[in-house]
PDB file of C-alpha atoms in Angstrom:
ATOM      1  CA  UNK A   1       0.000   0.000   0.000  1.00 81.00           C
ATOM      2  CA  UNK A   2       2.717   2.437   1.029  1.00 95.00           C
ATOM      3  CA  UNK A   3       6.487   1.979   1.083  1.00 96.00           C
ATOM      4  CA  UNK A   4       7.819   2.318   4.640  1.00 97.00           C
ATOM      5  CA  UNK A   5      11.522   2.841   5.245  1.00 95.00           C
ATOM      6  CA  UNK A   6      11.228   2.851   9.038  1.00 94.00           C
ATOM      7  CA  UNK A   7       8.889   3.596  11.905  1.00 95.00           C
ATOM      8  CA  UNK A   8       8.765   4.692  15.509  1.00 96.00           C
ATOM      9  CA  UNK A   9       6.308   2.735  17.629  1.00 96.00           C
ATOM     10  CA  UNK A  10       6.023   5.536  20.177  1.00 96.00           C
ATOM     11  CA  UNK A  11       6.833   9.198  19.656  1.00 96.00           C
ATOM     12  CA  UNK A  12       6.131  12.221  21.827  1.00 96.00           C
ATOM     13  CA  UNK A  13       7.727  14.764  19.500  1.00 94.00           C
ATOM     14  CA  UNK A  14       6.220  14.215  16.030  1.00 96.00           C
ATOM     15  CA  UNK A  15       2.816  15.709  16.905  1.00 97.00           C
ATOM     16  CA  UNK A  16       2.918  18.288  19.704  1.00 96.00           C
ATOM     17  CA  UNK A  17       0.897  17.152  22.692  1.00 96.00           C
ATOM     18  CA  UNK A  18       0.090  13.705  21.262  1.00 97.00           C
ATOM     19  CA  UNK A  19       1.413  10.184  21.754  1.00 97.00           C
ATOM     20  CA  UNK A  20       1.766   8.680  18.295  1.00 98.00           C
ATOM     21  CA  UNK A  21       3.225   6.014  16.099  1.00 98.00           C
ATOM     22  CA  UNK A  22       5.280   7.595  13.314  1.00 98.00           C
ATOM     23  CA  UNK A  23       5.549   5.962   9.899  1.00 98.00           C
ATOM     24  CA  UNK A  24       8.501   7.080   7.749  1.00 97.00           C
ATOM     25  CA  UNK A  25       7.612   6.774   4.067  1.00 97.00           C
ATOM     26  CA  UNK A  26      10.359   5.929   1.598  1.00 97.00           C
ATOM     27  CA  UNK A  27      11.216   8.452  -1.115  1.00 96.00           C
ATOM     28  CA  UNK A  28      11.441  12.222  -1.558  1.00 97.00           C
ATOM     29  CA  UNK A  29      11.654  14.431  -4.667  1.00 96.00           C
ATOM     30  CA  UNK A  30      13.831  17.057  -2.962  1.00 97.00           C
ATOM     31  CA  UNK A  31      17.448  17.032  -1.817  1.00 96.00           C
ATOM     32  CA  UNK A  32      17.730  19.492   1.054  1.00 95.00           C
ATOM     33  CA  UNK A  33      21.312  19.770   2.274  1.00 92.00           C
ATOM     34  CA  UNK A  34      20.384  19.428   5.949  1.00 92.00           C
ATOM     35  CA  UNK A  35      17.994  16.478   5.418  1.00 91.00           C
ATOM     36  CA  UNK A  36      17.024  14.872   8.724  1.00 81.00           C
ATOM     37  CA  UNK A  37      16.560  11.364   7.266  1.00 88.00           C
ATOM     38  CA  UNK A  38      18.735  11.114   4.121  1.00 91.00           C
ATOM     39  CA  UNK A  39      18.391   7.329   3.994  1.00 93.00           C
ATOM     40  CA  UNK A  40      14.733   7.847   3.111  1.00 94.00           C
ATOM     41  CA  UNK A  41      15.429   9.936  -0.004  1.00 95.00           C
ATOM     42  CA  UNK A  42      15.813   7.200  -2.678  1.00 94.00           C
ATOM     43  CA  UNK A  43      12.405   6.223  -4.021  1.00 93.00           C
ATOM     44  CA  UNK A  44      13.503   2.698  -4.976  1.00 90.00           C
ATOM     45  CA  UNK A  45      15.478   1.871  -1.851  1.00 92.00           C
ATOM     46  CA  UNK A  46      14.425  -1.073   0.301  1.00 89.00           C
ATOM     47  CA  UNK A  47      11.244  -0.547   2.314  1.00 89.00           C
ATOM     48  CA  UNK A  48      11.590  -3.137   5.091  1.00 91.00           C
ATOM     49  CA  UNK A  49       8.471  -2.430   7.152  1.00 95.00           C
ATOM     50  CA  UNK A  50       5.211  -3.969   5.864  1.00 96.00           C
ATOM     51  CA  UNK A  51       2.080  -1.885   6.317  1.00 97.00           C
ATOM     52  CA  UNK A  52       0.461  -4.862   8.057  1.00 96.00           C
ATOM     53  CA  UNK A  53       3.134  -4.648  10.756  1.00 96.00           C
ATOM     54  CA  UNK A  54       1.998  -1.115  11.536  1.00 97.00           C
ATOM     55  CA  UNK A  55      -1.725  -1.881  11.548  1.00 97.00           C
ATOM     56  CA  UNK A  56      -1.205  -4.935  13.785  1.00 97.00           C
ATOM     57  CA  UNK A  57       0.675  -2.707  16.223  1.00 96.00           C
ATOM     58  CA  UNK A  58      -2.114  -0.133  16.156  1.00 97.00           C
ATOM     59  CA  UNK A  59      -4.747  -2.766  16.837  1.00 97.00           C
ATOM     60  CA  UNK A  60      -2.889  -3.713  20.015  1.00 96.00           C
ATOM     61  CA  UNK A  61      -2.457  -0.066  21.055  1.00 95.00           C
ATOM     62  CA  UNK A  62      -6.058   1.117  20.897  1.00 95.00           C
ATOM     63  CA  UNK A  63      -6.693   3.390  23.850  1.00 94.00           C
ATOM     64  CA  UNK A  64      -2.964   3.861  24.473  1.00 96.00           C
ATOM     65  CA  UNK A  65      -1.966   5.971  21.457  1.00 97.00           C
ATOM     66  CA  UNK A  66      -3.605   9.143  20.179  1.00 97.00           C
ATOM     67  CA  UNK A  67      -2.738   8.870  16.532  1.00 98.00           C
ATOM     68  CA  UNK A  68      -0.423   8.074  13.642  1.00 98.00           C
ATOM     69  CA  UNK A  69       1.897  10.512  11.888  1.00 98.00           C
ATOM     70  CA  UNK A  70       2.979   9.849   8.318  1.00 98.00           C
ATOM     71  CA  UNK A  71       6.417  11.353   7.820  1.00 97.00           C
ATOM     72  CA  UNK A  72       9.290  10.783   5.450  1.00 94.00           C
ATOM     73  CA  UNK A  73      10.805  11.273   3.052  1.00 95.00           C
ATOM     74  CA  UNK A  74       7.717  12.822   1.533  1.00 97.00           C
ATOM     75  CA  UNK A  75       4.494  10.943   2.322  1.00 98.00           C
ATOM     76  CA  UNK A  76       2.567  12.639  -0.501  1.00 98.00           C
ATOM     77  CA  UNK A  77       4.773  10.672  -2.902  1.00 97.00           C
ATOM     78  CA  UNK A  78       2.891   7.506  -1.871  1.00 97.00           C
ATOM     79  CA  UNK A  79      -0.120   6.713  -4.135  1.00 95.00           C
ATOM     80  CA  UNK A  80      -1.656   4.619  -1.356  1.00 97.00           C
ATOM     81  CA  UNK A  81      -1.469   7.297   1.333  1.00 98.00           C
ATOM     82  CA  UNK A  82      -5.189   8.118   1.272  1.00 98.00           C
ATOM     83  CA  UNK A  83      -6.092   4.451   1.740  1.00 98.00           C
ATOM     84  CA  UNK A  84      -3.623   4.141   4.618  1.00 98.00           C
ATOM     85  CA  UNK A  85      -5.100   7.226   6.280  1.00 98.00           C
ATOM     86  CA  UNK A  86      -8.590   5.784   5.988  1.00 98.00           C
ATOM     87  CA  UNK A  87      -7.468   2.527   7.584  1.00 98.00           C
ATOM     88  CA  UNK A  88      -5.868   4.385  10.482  1.00 98.00           C
ATOM     89  CA  UNK A  89      -9.016   6.403  11.070  1.00 98.00           C
ATOM     90  CA  UNK A  90     -11.145   3.253  10.889  1.00 97.00           C
ATOM     91  CA  UNK A  91      -9.037   1.856  13.733  1.00 97.00           C
ATOM     92  CA  UNK A  92      -9.973   4.890  15.820  1.00 97.00           C
ATOM     93  CA  UNK A  93      -6.775   6.926  15.603  1.00 98.00           C
ATOM     94  CA  UNK A  94      -6.233  10.558  14.642  1.00 98.00           C
ATOM     95  CA  UNK A  95      -4.020  11.201  11.610  1.00 98.00           C
ATOM     96  CA  UNK A  96      -1.058  13.532  11.250  1.00 98.00           C
ATOM     97  CA  UNK A  97       1.086  14.348   8.228  1.00 98.00           C
ATOM     98  CA  UNK A  98       4.590  15.756   7.848  1.00 98.00           C
ATOM     99  CA  UNK A  99       5.041  17.262   4.396  1.00 98.00           C
ATOM    100  CA  UNK A 100       6.954  19.812   2.381  1.00 98.00           C
ATOM    101  CA  UNK A 101       4.018  20.190   0.018  1.00 98.00           C
ATOM    102  CA  UNK A 102       5.711  18.896  -3.118  1.00 97.00           C
ATOM    103  CA  UNK A 103       2.459  17.458  -4.510  1.00 98.00           C
ATOM    104  CA  UNK A 104      -0.335  20.018  -4.033  1.00 98.00           C
ATOM    105  CA  UNK A 105      -2.959  18.087  -6.004  1.00 98.00           C
ATOM    106  CA  UNK A 106      -2.662  15.048  -3.756  1.00 97.00           C
ATOM    107  CA  UNK A 107      -2.499  17.303  -0.713  1.00 98.00           C
ATOM    108  CA  UNK A 108      -5.702  19.059  -1.767  1.00 98.00           C
ATOM    109  CA  UNK A 109      -7.491  15.735  -2.127  1.00 98.00           C
ATOM    110  CA  UNK A 110      -6.509  14.639   1.390  1.00 98.00           C
ATOM    111  CA  UNK A 111      -7.579  17.935   2.914  1.00 98.00           C
ATOM    112  CA  UNK A 112     -10.883  18.000   1.030  1.00 98.00           C
ATOM    113  CA  UNK A 113     -11.652  14.443   2.136  1.00 98.00           C
ATOM    114  CA  UNK A 114     -10.963  15.322   5.782  1.00 97.00           C
ATOM    115  CA  UNK A 115      -8.393  12.559   6.091  1.00 98.00           C
ATOM    116  CA  UNK A 116      -5.779  14.587   7.977  1.00 98.00           C
ATOM    117  CA  UNK A 117      -6.339  15.986  11.474  1.00 98.00           C
ATOM    118  CA  UNK A 118      -3.008  17.819  11.794  1.00 98.00           C
ATOM    119  CA  UNK A 119      -0.170  18.814   9.466  1.00 98.00           C
ATOM    120  CA  UNK A 120       3.459  19.566  10.242  1.00 98.00           C
ATOM    121  CA  UNK A 121       4.409  21.646   7.186  1.00 98.00           C
ATOM    122  CA  UNK A 122       8.058  22.286   6.315  1.00 97.00           C
ATOM    123  CA  UNK A 123       8.503  25.766   4.875  1.00 98.00           C
ATOM    124  CA  UNK A 124      11.966  25.783   3.341  1.00 97.00           C
ATOM    125  CA  UNK A 125      12.441  29.483   2.540  1.00 97.00           C
ATOM    126  CA  UNK A 126      10.844  32.407   0.759  1.00 96.00           C
ATOM    127  CA  UNK A 127       9.791  31.426  -2.785  1.00 96.00           C
ATOM    128  CA  UNK A 128      12.848  33.022  -4.405  1.00 96.00           C
ATOM    129  CA  UNK A 129      15.249  31.004  -2.208  1.00 95.00           C
ATOM    130  CA  UNK A 130      13.543  27.595  -2.401  1.00 97.00           C
ATOM    131  CA  UNK A 131      15.791  26.021  -5.011  1.00 96.00           C
ATOM    132  CA  UNK A 132      18.901  26.826  -2.994  1.00 96.00           C
ATOM    133  CA  UNK A 133      17.517  24.789  -0.096  1.00 96.00           C
ATOM    134  CA  UNK A 134      15.784  21.925  -1.924  1.00 97.00           C
ATOM    135  CA  UNK A 135      18.390  21.500  -4.660  1.00 96.00           C
ATOM    136  CA  UNK A 136      15.557  21.044  -7.175  1.00 97.00           C
ATOM    137  CA  UNK A 137      14.382  23.500  -9.805  1.00 96.00           C
ATOM    138  CA  UNK A 138      10.842  24.879  -9.660  1.00 96.00           C
ATOM    139  CA  UNK A 139      10.254  23.509  -6.158  1.00 97.00           C
ATOM    140  CA  UNK A 140       8.808  26.779  -4.824  1.00 97.00           C
ATOM    141  CA  UNK A 141       5.608  26.747  -6.849  1.00 97.00           C
ATOM    142  CA  UNK A 142       4.117  23.452  -5.579  1.00 98.00           C
ATOM    143  CA  UNK A 143       5.227  24.222  -2.033  1.00 98.00           C
ATOM    144  CA  UNK A 144       3.640  27.660  -2.140  1.00 98.00           C
ATOM    145  CA  UNK A 145       0.427  26.211  -3.536  1.00 98.00           C
ATOM    146  CA  UNK A 146       0.325  23.544  -0.812  1.00 98.00           C
ATOM    147  CA  UNK A 147       0.899  26.124   1.903  1.00 98.00           C
ATOM    148  CA  UNK A 148      -2.009  28.165   0.597  1.00 98.00           C
ATOM    149  CA  UNK A 149      -4.214  25.063   0.557  1.00 98.00           C
ATOM    150  CA  UNK A 150      -3.287  24.304   4.151  1.00 98.00           C
ATOM    151  CA  UNK A 151      -3.925  27.827   5.423  1.00 98.00           C
ATOM    152  CA  UNK A 152      -7.260  28.026   3.627  1.00 97.00           C
ATOM    153  CA  UNK A 153      -8.403  24.593   4.821  1.00 97.00           C
ATOM    154  CA  UNK A 154      -8.543  25.432   8.512  1.00 96.00           C
ATOM    155  CA  UNK A 155      -6.733  22.172   9.327  1.00 97.00           C
ATOM    156  CA  UNK A 156      -4.705  22.280  12.534  1.00 97.00           C
ATOM    157  CA  UNK A 157      -1.024  22.634  11.718  1.00 97.00           C
ATOM    158  CA  UNK A 158       2.465  23.717  12.647  1.00 97.00           C
ATOM    159  CA  UNK A 159       4.747  25.512  10.213  1.00 98.00           C
ATOM    160  CA  UNK A 160       8.447  24.880  10.730  1.00 97.00           C
ATOM    161  CA  UNK A 161      11.672  25.873   9.034  1.00 97.00           C
ATOM    162  CA  UNK A 162      15.069  24.238   9.452  1.00 95.00           C
ATOM    163  CA  UNK A 163      17.825  26.831   9.509  1.00 95.00           C
ATOM    164  CA  UNK A 164      21.159  25.756   8.074  1.00 95.00           C
ATOM    165  CA  UNK A 165      23.370  28.879   7.869  1.00 93.00           C
ATOM    166  CA  UNK A 166      24.919  27.565   4.651  1.00 93.00           C
ATOM    167  CA  UNK A 167      21.488  27.539   2.990  1.00 94.00           C
ATOM    168  CA  UNK A 168      19.389  30.077   4.888  1.00 94.00           C
ATOM    169  CA  UNK A 169      21.041  32.979   6.694  1.00 94.00           C
ATOM    170  CA  UNK A 170      19.475  35.196   9.344  1.00 95.00           C
ATOM    171  CA  UNK A 171      18.400  37.865   6.875  1.00 96.00           C
ATOM    172  CA  UNK A 172      16.672  35.250   4.725  1.00 96.00           C
ATOM    173  CA  UNK A 173      14.962  33.729   7.755  1.00 96.00           C
ATOM    174  CA  UNK A 174      13.690  37.157   8.815  1.00 96.00           C
ATOM    175  CA  UNK A 175      12.422  37.712   5.273  1.00 97.00           C
ATOM    176  CA  UNK A 176      10.664  34.340   5.447  1.00 97.00           C
ATOM    177  CA  UNK A 177       8.914  35.263   8.694  1.00 97.00           C
ATOM    178  CA  UNK A 178       7.698  38.501   7.130  1.00 97.00           C
ATOM    179  CA  UNK A 179       6.500  36.608   4.046  1.00 97.00           C
ATOM    180  CA  UNK A 180       4.620  34.060   6.149  1.00 97.00           C
ATOM    181  CA  UNK A 181       2.941  36.811   8.154  1.00 97.00           C
ATOM    182  CA  UNK A 182       1.814  38.396   4.882  1.00 97.00           C
ATOM    183  CA  UNK A 183       0.262  35.050   3.911  1.00 96.00           C
ATOM    184  CA  UNK A 184      -1.755  35.016   7.118  1.00 96.00           C
ATOM    185  CA  UNK A 185       0.343  32.252   8.684  1.00 96.00           C
ATOM    186  CA  UNK A 186       0.768  31.877  12.435  1.00 90.00           C
ATOM    187  CA  UNK A 187       2.720  29.562  14.715  1.00 88.00           C
ATOM    188  CA  UNK A 188       5.993  29.394  12.783  1.00 96.00           C
ATOM    189  CA  UNK A 189       8.646  27.243  14.490  1.00 96.00           C
ATOM    190  CA  UNK A 190      12.391  27.488  13.910  1.00 96.00           C
ATOM    191  CA  UNK A 191      14.566  24.348  13.861  1.00 93.00           C
ATOM    192  CA  UNK A 192      18.351  24.468  13.935  1.00 92.00           C
ATOM    193  CA  UNK A 193      20.312  22.124  11.671  1.00 88.00           C
ATOM    194  CA  UNK A 194      23.126  20.141  13.229  1.00 70.00           C
ATOM    195  CA  UNK A 195      26.514  20.214  11.463  1.00 61.00           C
ATOM    196  CA  UNK A 196      26.096  16.545  10.475  1.00 56.00           C
ATOM    197  CA  UNK A 197      22.886  17.431   8.655  1.00 46.00           C
ATOM    198  CA  UNK A 198      20.206  16.370  11.121  1.00 45.00           C
ATOM    199  CA  UNK A 199      17.609  18.919  12.128  1.00 42.00           C
ATOM    200  CA  UNK A 200      16.998  19.645  15.790  1.00 39.00           C
ATOM    201  CA  UNK A 201      13.233  19.904  16.138  1.00 39.00           C
ATOM    202  CA  UNK A 202       9.962  18.031  16.444  1.00 38.00           C
ATOM    203  CA  UNK A 203      10.874  15.148  14.187  1.00 46.00           C
ATOM    204  CA  UNK A 204      12.414  11.818  15.134  1.00 52.00           C
ATOM    205  CA  UNK A 205      14.578   9.330  13.276  1.00 54.00           C
ATOM    206  CA  UNK A 206      13.382   6.021  11.807  1.00 57.00           C
ATOM    207  CA  UNK A 207      16.741   4.283  12.103  1.00 48.00           C
ATOM    208  CA  UNK A 208      16.218   2.423  15.385  1.00 39.00           C
ATOM    209  CA  UNK A 209      13.141   0.536  14.217  1.00 50.00           C
ATOM    210  CA  UNK A 210      13.898   0.300  10.531  1.00 44.00           C
ATOM    211  CA  UNK A 211      13.667  -3.482  10.275  1.00 36.00           C
ATOM    212  CA  UNK A 212      12.078  -4.541  13.538  1.00 37.00           C
ATOM    213  CA  UNK A 213       9.709  -7.469  13.091  1.00 32.00           C
ATOM    214  CA  UNK A 214       6.081  -7.574  14.279  1.00 30.00           C
ATOM    215  CA  UNK A 215       5.962  -8.013  18.020  1.00 31.00           C
ATOM    216  CA  UNK A 216       9.710  -7.456  18.290  1.00 27.00           C
TER     217      UNK A 216
END
């Protein structure tokens, strides 16, 4: 259904104020220099965690967990994401999504269907500086469109930006905050990038449970 490169059975940091299971989807179209989970970037890399492993875990954790966060990589890259979200909701869990907004059409469909309760949205930079951060041409337009969709939807969310001085200096970050305010955005969170390229912020790493078996 979806390709999972790793997962965290219990996380307190991927959805503020919630106890969740976090699913790390394999594959991302962007190549940000500070990427928190670079092993998840290749679309065709091994995806060792079966979706059934996650749903079996959730069935056993009813009443103990608040929800499930789909992270990555970029979850919107997964064609089966909507089906996975529906299954999670059918099990009685709230649904969260971490995204950079690379696929606004798919994002719009999820929002319109009411499949996402909360979104952690990564705002890379002001539109004119996006390519420097993502390493991909024309990445600003879909991200900007997705941000607008999110703000207009009324869906609960957190906007966050990872600051790597080599890619986004203080003047650019200040310009980004002004730009977000002009868009009507609130609740912008700053994350500092570590020198080794891992962001310090609300996200966790999938490495520890990458290949853990069901019940392990």
